[in-house]
Amino acid sequence: MNKIFITFLAIVCFISCSDFLNKESFDIITPEQVWKEPKLINSVLVNLYDGLQVEDFNYWYRDAWRLINPTSMSDEAQGSFQKDPLFDNGSATYTYEDALFEQKFSDRYVFIRNCNDFLDQLEGAESLSSSQKEQLNAEVRFLRAMHYFSLVKRYGGVPLITAPQVYDPSNLESLAVSRNKEVEIYDFIVKECQAISEILPEIRPESEKYRANKGTALALCSRAALYAASIAKYGTVQLNGLVGIDQSETQRFYQSSYDASKALLDMAIYSLYSKNVNDRTQNYYEIFIKGNGDNGEYIFQKQYNVAGGKGHDWDKRNAPFSYRGGGWGCGMAPTLEMIETYEYMDGASGELKIKENGVPIRFSDPYSLFEGKDPRLFASVYLPGSPCKDSKIEWIRGIIISDTERHQATNQPDGGNTVEVNGVVYNTSGKDGGADAGDASKTGFYQKKFWDETLTDMNMGKSETPWPVFRLGEIYLNLAEAAFELDKKDEALSAVNKIRERAGIVEISEISIEKIRHERKVELAFEGHRYWDMKRWRIAHLDVSQGGLNGFRGSALYPWFDIRDQKFIFEIGTNTPKQTRIFLEKNYYTRIHNEDMNSNPNLVQNPGYTN
């Protein structure tokens, strides 16, 4: 039911088969009539699913062309376009915005109210059996818990409203609800998920397979409790607990996350995708391709359908320059720092070997530089020389004429980067980039994960790759982190090695929190986790040299083509034309919108912000 196009399909189906609708116009159906007809009740449920905020392919802060999403706002990638406010001026600095990824209360609480209304009216629905009511009740409580998780990870404590509010013009004060403590919101989410996981079915029939089930509830519990435990351990309590969680709660929340993760794994319904074990790169890539959402690893997913008018734009917005079909494309440009996070298959550090004894190594094919790296890198990132469709990615910084003469690309690939040498005309860039100007990647890399190489219609709204809201790879890593913090180090080590074994990289023999975080960064790259992980671990405000975002810009890898021997050498570019970032400690929580503050005098603004 979380197929977002299904509202239309459900209505069409209902119109075609319902005698009731043959008698009365659909646009005058009353609430009383809805609750007398199970099919109409399901249509209401569909709209509740449609209101979920899952930070998927269509999730951008402000305008999509600004390329600000959880990937580009972490240390995973830059946005390629030279657009404000973050990706326009290499000599400037960017301070993370007060309202970044805001969820205005006036917007989000509409959906919470809809859930509360549904739950309230469900009790009197005589057309449903008690068993049906119990199942629907649990399902909508899960949706409501998801809404609260979306809010709490942004704002900390928010008003906890679990029943419909009644508008009384003579008592408007009753609507001005105060904020609950952050711990109370996390407790609500965790306890709701624990309770409804005992009610929801483990497996749904084919027609309902995308609706929330037991595993979905446990997955949310696993994630939310882990966030709460991290905030308790690393955060600071402020405003009498409206933000922050007391350290005394740390172990309790880690235990809840551990229990939920273990229960989900013990169900033995989901498994790490391993259908192509002879090609680990292809195996990992296949997890995230169109038509493969039912791969056994996805616990909860968002599906798309172009025919139903519910496709997405990811491929158009993120295609490498020469594959974009005219305009847009190029979106997420992974940084060199991210590329070097991927280790070599033997477990060696991921730092690229571009020199030997201080002398640049020369390569006939730029792709050879990456030989032996973690297969997940090749499945997640387009590198210089990566195969793509029926050609290869070409990102070249410029050409070398002699030891003293070089010609660097100065325009985007279609801008005329040519130079004549001894009567021969050379292109100083590749077809996919090389210059600091224009839309093409400035790092030398493009995001491959989720990009559909089979897509031929490169227009907006033509993509159908599903989005993994929860998948088993995350649950293993949630378990590893919680187990480590609970001094269950053997279990933590085993969970991490399950992920590494599937990836095709050597297992580790010792475990640490740094190794768990490293594995999480690689395995869940570009899936929207890293930004929120850096916030819950309270490392985002640290200097880039300490693994934080302060001073982060993102480095590039520059392949140069030497026309003398037709070989490539590589240099590192640390001065990419992007703003240096500043993440302040107040940015761990988002500013509550002025409209919300003005409409409710009982709200208290988050620390560091003014109304």
Coordinates of C-alpha atoms in Angstrom, one line a residue:
M1 CA 0.0 0.0 0.0
N2 CA 3.0 2.3 0.3
K3 CA 3.1 2.3 -3.5
I4 CA 2.4 5.9 -3.9
F5 CA 0.5 5.6 -7.1
I6 CA -2.0 3.1 -5.7
T7 CA -4.6 5.8 -4.7
F8 CA -5.5 6.2 -8.3
L9 CA -5.6 2.4 -8.9
A10 CA -7.7 1.8 -5.8
I11 CA -10.3 4.4 -6.8
V12 CA -10.5 3.1 -10.4
C13 CA -10.9 -0.5 -9.1
F14 CA -13.6 0.6 -6.7
I15 CA -15.5 2.6 -9.3
S16 CA -15.5 -0.4 -11.7
C17 CA -16.8 -2.9 -9.2
S18 CA -18.9 -1.1 -6.6
D19 CA -22.7 -1.0 -7.0
F20 CA -22.7 1.8 -4.4
L21 CA -20.7 4.1 -6.7
N22 CA -23.1 3.4 -9.5
K23 CA -25.8 5.0 -7.4
E24 CA -24.0 8.0 -5.9
S25 CA -21.4 10.5 -7.2
F26 CA -18.0 9.8 -5.7
D27 CA -17.4 13.4 -4.9
I28 CA -20.3 13.6 -2.4
I29 CA -19.4 10.5 -0.4
T30 CA -19.7 11.4 3.3
P31 CA -17.5 10.2 6.1
E32 CA -20.3 8.1 7.4
Q33 CA -20.5 6.3 4.1
V34 CA -16.8 5.8 4.0
W35 CA -16.8 3.9 7.3
K36 CA -19.6 1.6 6.1
E37 CA -17.5 0.4 3.1
P38 CA -14.2 -1.5 3.6
K39 CA -12.9 -0.6 0.2
L40 CA -13.4 3.1 0.9
I41 CA -11.6 2.6 4.2
N42 CA -8.7 1.1 2.4
S43 CA -8.6 4.1 0.0
V44 CA -8.3 6.4 3.1
L45 CA -5.5 4.2 4.3
V46 CA -3.7 4.6 0.9
N47 CA -3.7 8.4 1.4
L48 CA -2.2 7.9 4.9
Y49 CA 0.7 6.0 3.3
D50 CA 1.1 8.6 0.6
G51 CA 1.7 11.2 3.4
L52 CA 4.8 9.5 4.7
Q53 CA 8.1 11.4 4.5
V54 CA 10.7 8.8 3.7
E55 CA 13.4 11.1 2.2
D56 CA 13.5 9.3 -1.1
F57 CA 14.6 10.2 -4.6
N58 CA 12.3 13.2 -4.7
Y59 CA 13.5 14.6 -1.4
W60 CA 15.4 17.9 -1.7
Y61 CA 15.7 20.9 0.5
R62 CA 14.0 23.9 -1.2
D63 CA 14.4 23.5 -5.0
A64 CA 15.7 20.3 -6.5
W65 CA 18.1 22.2 -8.8
R66 CA 20.0 23.3 -5.7
L67 CA 21.0 19.7 -5.1
I68 CA 20.7 19.8 -1.4
N69 CA 19.7 16.4 0.0
P70 CA 21.1 14.2 2.8
T71 CA 23.8 12.9 0.5
S72 CA 25.3 16.2 -0.6
M73 CA 25.0 17.6 2.9
S74 CA 27.1 14.8 4.4
D75 CA 30.7 14.1 3.5
E76 CA 29.6 11.6 0.8
A77 CA 29.2 14.0 -2.1
Q78 CA 29.0 17.4 -3.5
G79 CA 26.2 18.8 -5.7
S80 CA 27.7 19.3 -9.2
F81 CA 25.8 22.4 -10.4
Q82 CA 27.3 25.8 -9.7
K83 CA 24.2 27.0 -7.8
D84 CA 23.7 28.7 -4.5
P85 CA 23.7 28.5 -1.6
L86 CA 26.3 25.7 -1.2
F87 CA 27.8 24.9 -4.6
D88 CA 28.5 28.3 -6.2
N89 CA 31.6 29.9 -4.9
G90 CA 34.8 28.2 -3.9
S91 CA 36.2 31.2 -2.0
A92 CA 33.1 31.5 0.2
T93 CA 31.9 29.6 3.3
Y94 CA 28.5 27.9 3.8
T95 CA 27.0 27.7 7.3
Y96 CA 24.5 25.0 7.6
E97 CA 21.1 26.6 7.4
D98 CA 18.8 27.0 10.5
A99 CA 15.9 25.4 8.7
L100 CA 17.7 22.7 6.8
F101 CA 15.4 19.8 6.1
E102 CA 12.6 21.4 8.1
Q103 CA 9.2 19.7 8.6
K104 CA 6.9 22.5 9.6
F105 CA 4.6 21.4 12.3
S106 CA 1.7 23.0 10.4
D107 CA 2.5 20.5 7.6
R108 CA 3.5 17.4 9.4
Y109 CA 0.8 17.4 12.0
V110 CA -1.8 17.3 9.3
F111 CA -0.8 13.8 8.6
I112 CA -0.6 12.9 12.3
R113 CA -4.1 14.3 12.8
N114 CA -5.3 12.2 9.8
C115 CA -3.8 9.1 11.6
N116 CA -5.5 10.1 14.9
D117 CA -8.8 10.6 13.1
F118 CA -8.6 7.3 11.4
L119 CA -7.8 5.5 14.6
D120 CA -10.7 7.2 16.4
Q121 CA -13.3 6.5 13.8
L122 CA -12.0 2.9 13.2
E123 CA -13.5 1.8 16.5
G124 CA -17.0 2.4 15.3
A125 CA -16.6 0.9 11.8
E126 CA -19.3 -1.8 11.9
S127 CA -18.3 -3.0 8.4
L128 CA -15.1 -4.5 9.7
S129 CA -14.5 -7.4 12.0
S130 CA -12.6 -7.0 15.3
S131 CA -9.6 -8.7 13.7
Q132 CA -9.6 -6.3 10.8
K133 CA -9.8 -3.4 13.1
E134 CA -6.9 -4.6 15.2
Q135 CA -4.7 -5.0 12.1
L136 CA -5.7 -1.6 10.7
N137 CA -5.1 0.0 14.1
A138 CA -1.6 -1.4 14.3
E139 CA -0.8 -0.4 10.7
V140 CA -1.9 3.2 11.2
R141 CA -0.1 3.4 14.5
F142 CA 3.1 2.5 12.6
L143 CA 2.5 5.3 10.1
R144 CA 2.0 7.7 13.0
A145 CA 5.2 6.5 14.6
M146 CA 7.0 7.2 11.3
H147 CA 5.7 10.7 11.3
Y148 CA 7.0 11.3 14.8
F149 CA 10.4 9.8 14.0
S150 CA 10.6 12.3 11.1
L151 CA 9.9 15.1 13.5
V152 CA 12.0 14.0 16.5
K153 CA 15.2 13.5 14.5
R154 CA 14.9 17.1 13.3
Y155 CA 13.5 19.0 16.3
G156 CA 14.0 16.9 19.4
G157 CA 10.9 17.0 21.6
V158 CA 7.7 17.9 19.8
P159 CA 4.1 18.0 21.0
L160 CA 2.9 14.4 21.4
I161 CA -0.7 14.3 20.2
T162 CA -2.4 10.9 20.0
A163 CA -6.0 11.8 19.8
P164 CA -8.0 14.1 17.5
Q165 CA -8.1 17.7 18.7
V166 CA -11.4 19.4 18.7
Y167 CA -11.7 22.9 17.4
D168 CA -13.6 25.1 19.9
P169 CA -13.5 28.8 19.0
S170 CA -14.2 29.6 22.6
N171 CA -11.2 27.6 23.9
L172 CA -8.4 28.0 21.4
E173 CA -5.9 27.6 24.2
S174 CA -6.6 23.9 24.3
L175 CA -5.0 23.6 20.8
A176 CA -1.8 25.2 21.9
V177 CA 0.0 22.1 23.0
S178 CA 3.5 22.3 24.6
R179 CA 6.5 20.3 23.4
N180 CA 7.1 16.9 25.1
K181 CA 10.7 16.0 26.0
E182 CA 12.8 14.3 23.4
V183 CA 13.0 11.1 25.4
E184 CA 9.2 10.9 25.6
I185 CA 8.9 11.0 21.8
Y186 CA 11.5 8.3 21.3
D187 CA 9.8 6.3 24.0
F188 CA 6.5 6.6 22.3
I189 CA 7.9 5.4 18.9
V190 CA 9.8 2.5 20.5
K191 CA 6.9 1.3 22.6
E192 CA 4.4 1.7 19.7
C193 CA 6.7 -0.4 17.5
Q194 CA 7.2 -3.1 20.1
A195 CA 3.4 -3.4 20.6
I196 CA 2.3 -3.4 17.0
S197 CA 5.1 -5.8 16.0
E198 CA 3.1 -8.4 18.0
I199 CA 0.0 -7.6 16.0
L200 CA 1.1 -7.1 12.4
P201 CA 1.5 -10.2 10.2
E202 CA 5.0 -11.4 9.4
I203 CA 4.1 -12.0 5.8
R204 CA 1.3 -10.4 3.8
P205 CA -0.4 -11.8 0.7
E206 CA 0.8 -10.7 -2.7
S207 CA -1.8 -8.0 -3.0
E208 CA -0.7 -6.4 0.3
K209 CA 3.1 -7.1 0.2
Y210 CA 4.1 -3.4 0.3
R211 CA 2.1 -2.6 3.4
A212 CA 3.7 -2.4 6.9
N213 CA 4.2 -5.8 8.6
K214 CA 6.0 -7.1 11.7
G215 CA 9.4 -6.7 10.2
T216 CA 8.6 -3.1 9.3
A217 CA 7.7 -2.2 12.8
L218 CA 10.8 -3.9 14.2
A219 CA 13.0 -2.0 11.7
L220 CA 11.7 1.3 12.8
C221 CA 12.2 0.3 16.4
S222 CA 15.7 -0.8 15.6
R223 CA 16.6 2.6 14.0
A224 CA 14.7 4.9 16.3
A225 CA 16.1 3.3 19.5
L226 CA 19.6 3.5 18.1
Y227 CA 19.2 7.2 17.4
A228 CA 17.9 7.8 20.9
A229 CA 20.8 5.8 22.5
S230 CA 23.4 7.7 20.5
I231 CA 21.9 11.1 21.5
A232 CA 21.8 10.0 25.1
K233 CA 25.5 8.9 25.0
Y234 CA 26.9 11.8 22.9
G235 CA 24.5 14.6 23.2
T236 CA 23.7 17.3 25.8
V237 CA 20.4 17.8 27.6
Q238 CA 19.0 21.3 27.1
L239 CA 15.8 23.1 27.8
N240 CA 14.9 20.7 30.6
G241 CA 15.0 17.8 28.2
L242 CA 13.1 19.3 25.3
V243 CA 16.2 18.5 23.4
G244 CA 18.8 15.9 24.4
I245 CA 18.4 12.6 26.4
D246 CA 19.9 11.9 29.8
Q247 CA 23.0 9.6 29.7
S248 CA 21.2 7.3 32.1
E249 CA 18.9 6.2 29.3
T250 CA 21.8 5.1 27.0
Q251 CA 21.9 1.4 27.8
R252 CA 18.1 1.1 27.8
F253 CA 17.7 2.4 24.3
Y254 CA 20.7 0.4 23.0
Q255 CA 19.0 -2.7 24.4
S256 CA 15.7 -1.8 22.7
S257 CA 17.5 -1.4 19.4
Y258 CA 19.5 -4.6 19.9
D259 CA 16.3 -6.6 20.8
A260 CA 14.4 -5.3 17.8
S261 CA 17.3 -6.0 15.4
K262 CA 17.8 -9.5 16.7
A263 CA 14.1 -10.3 16.6
L264 CA 13.9 -9.1 13.0
L265 CA 16.9 -11.2 12.0
D266 CA 15.6 -14.2 13.9
M267 CA 12.4 -14.1 11.9
A268 CA 14.6 -15.5 9.0
I269 CA 12.2 -14.0 6.5
Y270 CA 14.6 -11.5 5.0
S271 CA 18.2 -12.2 3.8
L272 CA 21.1 -10.3 2.4
Y273 CA 20.8 -10.3 -1.4
S274 CA 23.4 -12.9 -2.7
K275 CA 22.0 -14.2 -6.0
N276 CA 25.1 -13.3 -8.0
V277 CA 28.0 -14.4 -5.8
N278 CA 30.3 -14.9 -8.7
D279 CA 30.3 -11.2 -9.4
R280 CA 30.2 -9.3 -6.1
T281 CA 30.0 -5.9 -7.9
Q282 CA 27.1 -6.9 -10.0
N283 CA 25.4 -8.6 -7.0
Y284 CA 25.6 -5.4 -4.9
Y285 CA 24.4 -3.2 -7.8
E286 CA 21.4 -5.5 -8.4
I287 CA 20.0 -4.7 -4.9
F288 CA 19.2 -1.2 -6.0
I289 CA 17.9 -1.6 -9.6
K290 CA 14.5 -1.2 -11.1
G291 CA 12.3 -4.2 -10.7
N292 CA 14.3 -5.8 -8.0
G293 CA 12.7 -4.3 -4.9
D294 CA 11.3 -7.7 -4.0
N295 CA 14.8 -9.0 -3.6
G296 CA 14.4 -10.5 -0.2
E297 CA 16.5 -7.8 1.5
Y298 CA 14.0 -4.9 1.4
I299 CA 11.9 -4.8 4.5
F300 CA 9.9 -1.7 3.5
Q301 CA 10.1 0.1 0.2
K302 CA 8.6 2.9 -1.8
Q303 CA 7.6 1.8 -5.3
Y304 CA 7.0 4.1 -8.3
N305 CA 5.0 3.7 -11.5
V306 CA 5.3 5.9 -14.5
A307 CA 2.0 4.8 -16.1
G308 CA 0.2 5.9 -13.0
G309 CA 1.9 9.3 -13.1
K310 CA 4.1 8.5 -10.1
G311 CA 7.6 8.1 -11.5
H312 CA 10.6 9.9 -10.1
D313 CA 13.4 12.1 -11.6
W314 CA 16.5 10.6 -10.1
D315 CA 18.0 9.3 -13.3
K316 CA 17.4 12.5 -15.2
R317 CA 18.9 14.6 -12.4
N318 CA 21.9 12.4 -11.8
A319 CA 23.0 11.0 -15.1
P320 CA 26.7 11.4 -16.0
F321 CA 27.1 14.4 -18.3
S322 CA 27.2 12.6 -21.7
Y323 CA 24.3 10.3 -20.7
R324 CA 21.8 12.9 -19.6
G325 CA 19.9 13.3 -22.8
G326 CA 20.1 17.1 -22.9
G327 CA 20.1 19.2 -19.8
W328 CA 20.1 18.5 -16.0
G329 CA 22.0 15.4 -15.0
C330 CA 25.3 15.3 -13.1
G331 CA 23.6 15.8 -9.6
M332 CA 25.5 13.9 -6.9
A333 CA 29.3 14.0 -7.3
P334 CA 30.9 11.6 -4.7
T335 CA 34.0 13.1 -3.1
L336 CA 37.5 11.6 -3.2
E337 CA 37.2 11.2 0.6
M338 CA 34.3 8.9 0.1
I339 CA 36.0 6.9 -2.6
E340 CA 39.0 6.4 -0.3
T341 CA 36.7 5.2 2.5
Y342 CA 36.2 2.0 0.4
E343 CA 39.0 -0.4 1.5
Y344 CA 40.9 -2.8 -0.8
M345 CA 39.5 -6.3 -0.8
D346 CA 42.4 -7.5 1.3
G347 CA 41.4 -5.1 4.0
A348 CA 44.1 -2.5 3.3
S349 CA 43.4 1.2 3.7
G350 CA 41.4 2.6 0.8
E351 CA 43.9 5.4 0.0
L352 CA 44.5 5.4 -3.7
K353 CA 48.0 4.6 -4.9
I354 CA 48.8 7.3 -7.4
K355 CA 52.5 7.6 -6.8
E356 CA 55.4 5.3 -6.2
N357 CA 58.6 6.7 -4.6
G358 CA 57.1 10.1 -5.1
V359 CA 56.7 9.6 -8.9
P360 CA 53.2 9.5 -10.5
I361 CA 52.3 6.0 -11.6
R362 CA 51.3 5.9 -15.2
F363 CA 48.2 4.0 -16.3
S364 CA 47.0 2.9 -19.8
D365 CA 43.4 2.9 -18.5
P366 CA 42.4 5.2 -15.7
Y367 CA 40.0 2.5 -14.4
S368 CA 43.1 0.4 -13.5
L369 CA 43.9 2.8 -10.6
F370 CA 41.0 1.3 -8.7
E371 CA 41.9 -2.4 -9.2
G372 CA 41.4 -4.4 -6.0
K373 CA 39.0 -2.0 -4.3
D374 CA 35.9 -3.1 -2.4
P375 CA 33.4 -4.3 -5.0
R376 CA 30.7 -2.0 -3.5
L377 CA 32.7 1.0 -4.8
F378 CA 32.3 -0.1 -8.5
A379 CA 28.6 -0.8 -7.8
S380 CA 28.0 2.6 -6.2
V381 CA 30.2 5.1 -8.0
Y382 CA 31.0 5.8 -11.6
L383 CA 34.8 6.3 -11.6
P384 CA 37.0 7.6 -14.5
G385 CA 36.9 4.7 -17.0
S386 CA 33.9 2.9 -15.5
P387 CA 31.8 1.0 -18.0
C388 CA 28.4 2.6 -18.5
K389 CA 25.8 1.4 -20.9
D390 CA 27.7 0.9 -24.2
S391 CA 30.7 3.1 -23.4
K392 CA 32.8 4.4 -20.6
I393 CA 32.9 7.3 -18.2
E394 CA 35.4 9.9 -19.4
W395 CA 36.5 12.5 -16.9
I396 CA 39.8 14.1 -17.8
R397 CA 41.3 17.2 -16.2
G398 CA 43.5 18.0 -19.2
I399 CA 46.4 17.0 -21.4
I400 CA 50.1 17.0 -20.8
I401 CA 52.3 18.2 -23.6
S402 CA 55.7 18.2 -21.9
D403 CA 57.2 18.5 -18.5
T404 CA 56.5 22.2 -18.6
E405 CA 53.3 22.5 -20.6
R406 CA 49.8 21.4 -19.9
H407 CA 46.3 22.4 -21.1
Q408 CA 43.5 22.2 -18.5
A409 CA 39.8 21.9 -19.4
T410 CA 38.1 25.2 -18.9
N411 CA 34.5 24.5 -20.0
Q412 CA 32.0 21.7 -19.5
P413 CA 32.3 18.9 -22.1
D414 CA 30.1 20.5 -24.7
G415 CA 31.8 23.9 -24.4
G416 CA 34.7 23.4 -26.7
N417 CA 37.7 22.1 -24.8
T418 CA 40.2 21.7 -27.6
V419 CA 43.8 22.5 -28.3
E420 CA 46.0 22.0 -31.3
V421 CA 49.5 20.5 -30.8
N422 CA 51.7 19.9 -33.9
G423 CA 48.7 19.9 -36.2
V424 CA 46.7 17.5 -34.1
V425 CA 43.6 18.7 -32.3
Y426 CA 43.1 17.2 -28.8
N427 CA 40.1 17.4 -26.4
T428 CA 41.3 18.7 -23.1
S429 CA 38.4 17.2 -21.2
G430 CA 36.5 13.9 -21.3
K431 CA 32.9 13.6 -22.5
D432 CA 31.8 13.6 -18.8
G433 CA 33.8 16.4 -17.4
G434 CA 37.1 17.8 -16.3
A435 CA 36.7 21.5 -15.8
D436 CA 35.7 23.5 -12.7
A437 CA 33.0 25.3 -14.8
G438 CA 29.5 24.2 -15.8
D439 CA 27.3 21.4 -14.6
A440 CA 29.5 18.3 -14.8
S441 CA 31.0 16.7 -11.7
K442 CA 33.9 18.6 -10.2
T443 CA 35.3 15.6 -8.3
G444 CA 35.8 13.2 -11.2
F445 CA 33.0 10.9 -9.9
Y446 CA 29.3 10.3 -10.3
Q447 CA 26.8 8.3 -8.2
K448 CA 25.9 5.0 -9.7
K449 CA 23.8 3.5 -6.9
F450 CA 20.1 3.7 -8.0
W451 CA 21.0 4.9 -11.5
D452 CA 19.1 2.8 -14.1
E453 CA 21.3 1.9 -17.1
T454 CA 18.4 0.4 -18.9
L455 CA 16.4 3.6 -19.0
T456 CA 16.0 5.1 -22.5
D457 CA 13.6 7.9 -21.8
M458 CA 15.8 10.5 -20.1
N459 CA 13.0 12.9 -19.2
M460 CA 11.6 13.9 -15.8
G461 CA 9.3 11.5 -14.1
K462 CA 10.4 8.4 -16.0
S463 CA 12.2 6.5 -13.3
E464 CA 10.8 3.5 -11.4
T465 CA 13.6 2.3 -9.2
P466 CA 12.2 1.6 -5.8
W467 CA 13.5 3.3 -2.6
P468 CA 14.6 1.1 0.3
V469 CA 13.1 2.7 3.5
F470 CA 14.4 -0.2 5.5
R471 CA 16.6 -3.1 4.3
L472 CA 18.4 -5.9 6.1
G473 CA 21.9 -4.5 5.5
E474 CA 21.0 -1.6 7.9
I475 CA 19.6 -4.0 10.5
Y476 CA 22.9 -5.9 10.7
L477 CA 24.7 -2.7 11.2
N478 CA 22.2 -1.4 13.8
L479 CA 22.7 -4.7 15.6
A480 CA 26.5 -4.4 15.5
E481 CA 26.4 -0.9 16.9
A482 CA 24.0 -1.7 19.7
A483 CA 25.7 -5.0 20.5
F484 CA 29.1 -3.3 20.8
E485 CA 27.7 -0.6 23.1
L486 CA 26.2 -3.4 25.3
D487 CA 29.6 -5.2 25.4
K488 CA 28.5 -8.0 23.1
K489 CA 31.5 -7.6 21.0
D490 CA 31.5 -11.0 19.4
E491 CA 28.0 -10.4 18.1
A492 CA 29.0 -7.0 16.8
L493 CA 32.0 -8.5 15.0
S494 CA 29.8 -11.3 13.5
A495 CA 27.2 -8.8 12.2
V496 CA 29.8 -6.6 10.5
N497 CA 31.5 -9.7 8.9
K498 CA 28.1 -10.8 7.5
I499 CA 28.0 -7.5 5.6
R500 CA 31.7 -7.8 4.5
E501 CA 31.3 -11.4 3.4
R502 CA 28.4 -10.5 1.2
A503 CA 30.3 -7.6 -0.2
G504 CA 33.3 -9.9 -1.1
I505 CA 35.8 -8.2 1.1
V506 CA 38.1 -9.8 3.7
E507 CA 36.5 -10.2 7.2
I508 CA 37.9 -8.4 10.1
S509 CA 39.2 -10.1 13.3
E510 CA 38.7 -7.3 15.8
I511 CA 35.9 -4.9 16.3
S512 CA 35.7 -1.2 17.4
I513 CA 33.1 1.5 17.1
E514 CA 35.3 3.1 14.4
K515 CA 35.1 0.0 12.3
I516 CA 31.4 -0.3 12.8
R517 CA 30.9 3.3 11.7
H518 CA 33.2 2.8 8.7
E519 CA 31.3 -0.2 7.6
R520 CA 28.0 1.7 7.9
K521 CA 29.3 4.5 5.8
V522 CA 30.3 2.2 3.0
E523 CA 27.4 -0.2 3.1
L524 CA 24.7 2.4 3.3
A525 CA 26.4 5.0 1.1
F526 CA 24.0 7.4 -0.7
E527 CA 20.9 6.0 1.0
G528 CA 20.3 9.0 3.2
H529 CA 21.8 7.6 6.4
R530 CA 25.2 9.3 6.7
Y531 CA 24.0 12.9 7.4
W532 CA 21.7 11.7 10.2
D533 CA 24.4 9.4 11.6
M534 CA 26.9 12.3 11.8
K535 CA 24.3 14.2 13.7
R536 CA 23.3 11.5 16.2
W537 CA 26.9 10.7 16.9
R538 CA 27.5 14.4 17.4
I539 CA 30.6 14.5 15.1
A540 CA 29.2 16.9 12.5
H541 CA 30.5 20.0 14.3
L542 CA 34.1 18.6 14.5
D543 CA 36.8 19.7 12.2
V544 CA 37.2 17.8 9.0
S545 CA 40.5 16.4 10.3
Q546 CA 38.5 14.8 13.1
G547 CA 35.9 13.3 10.8
G548 CA 33.5 16.2 11.0
L549 CA 31.9 18.7 8.5
N550 CA 33.7 21.9 9.7
G551 CA 36.1 22.9 7.0
F552 CA 34.8 20.2 4.6
R553 CA 34.7 21.0 0.9
G554 CA 35.3 17.7 -0.7
S555 CA 38.4 16.7 -2.7
A556 CA 38.6 15.6 -6.4
L557 CA 40.7 13.2 -8.3
Y558 CA 42.2 14.6 -11.5
P559 CA 43.3 12.2 -14.3
W560 CA 45.7 13.9 -16.8
F561 CA 46.3 12.4 -20.2
D562 CA 49.9 12.5 -21.4
I563 CA 50.0 12.7 -25.2
R564 CA 53.6 11.6 -25.3
D565 CA 53.0 8.0 -24.3
Q566 CA 49.2 7.9 -24.2
K567 CA 49.1 7.2 -20.5
F568 CA 47.3 8.7 -17.5
I569 CA 48.6 10.1 -14.3
F570 CA 46.5 11.3 -11.3
E571 CA 46.6 14.3 -9.0
I572 CA 44.5 15.2 -6.0
G573 CA 42.5 18.4 -6.2
T574 CA 41.7 19.9 -2.8
N575 CA 40.6 23.2 -4.0
T576 CA 37.4 22.3 -5.7
P577 CA 35.1 25.2 -6.6
K578 CA 32.7 24.6 -3.6
Q579 CA 32.1 26.5 -0.4
T580 CA 33.9 25.4 2.7
R581 CA 31.3 24.3 5.2
I582 CA 30.6 25.4 8.8
F583 CA 28.4 23.1 10.9
L584 CA 27.5 24.7 14.3
E585 CA 26.5 22.8 17.4
K586 CA 23.0 24.4 17.2
N587 CA 22.6 22.7 13.8
Y588 CA 22.1 19.3 15.5
Y589 CA 18.5 20.5 15.9
T590 CA 16.4 22.4 13.3
R591 CA 14.9 25.8 14.0
I592 CA 11.2 25.6 14.6
H593 CA 9.5 27.7 11.9
N594 CA 8.3 31.2 12.8
E595 CA 4.8 30.4 11.6
D596 CA 4.6 27.5 14.1
M597 CA 6.1 29.6 16.9
N598 CA 3.6 32.5 16.2
S599 CA 0.6 30.2 16.1
N600 CA 1.4 28.4 19.4
P601 CA 2.6 30.6 22.3
N602 CA 3.4 27.5 24.3
L603 CA 6.2 26.3 21.9
V604 CA 9.8 26.9 23.0
Q605 CA 12.4 27.5 20.3
N606 CA 15.4 25.2 20.0
P607 CA 18.7 26.3 21.5
G608 CA 20.8 28.8 19.5
Y609 CA 17.9 30.2 17.5
T610 CA 15.7 33.3 17.9
N611 CA 12.1 33.6 16.8

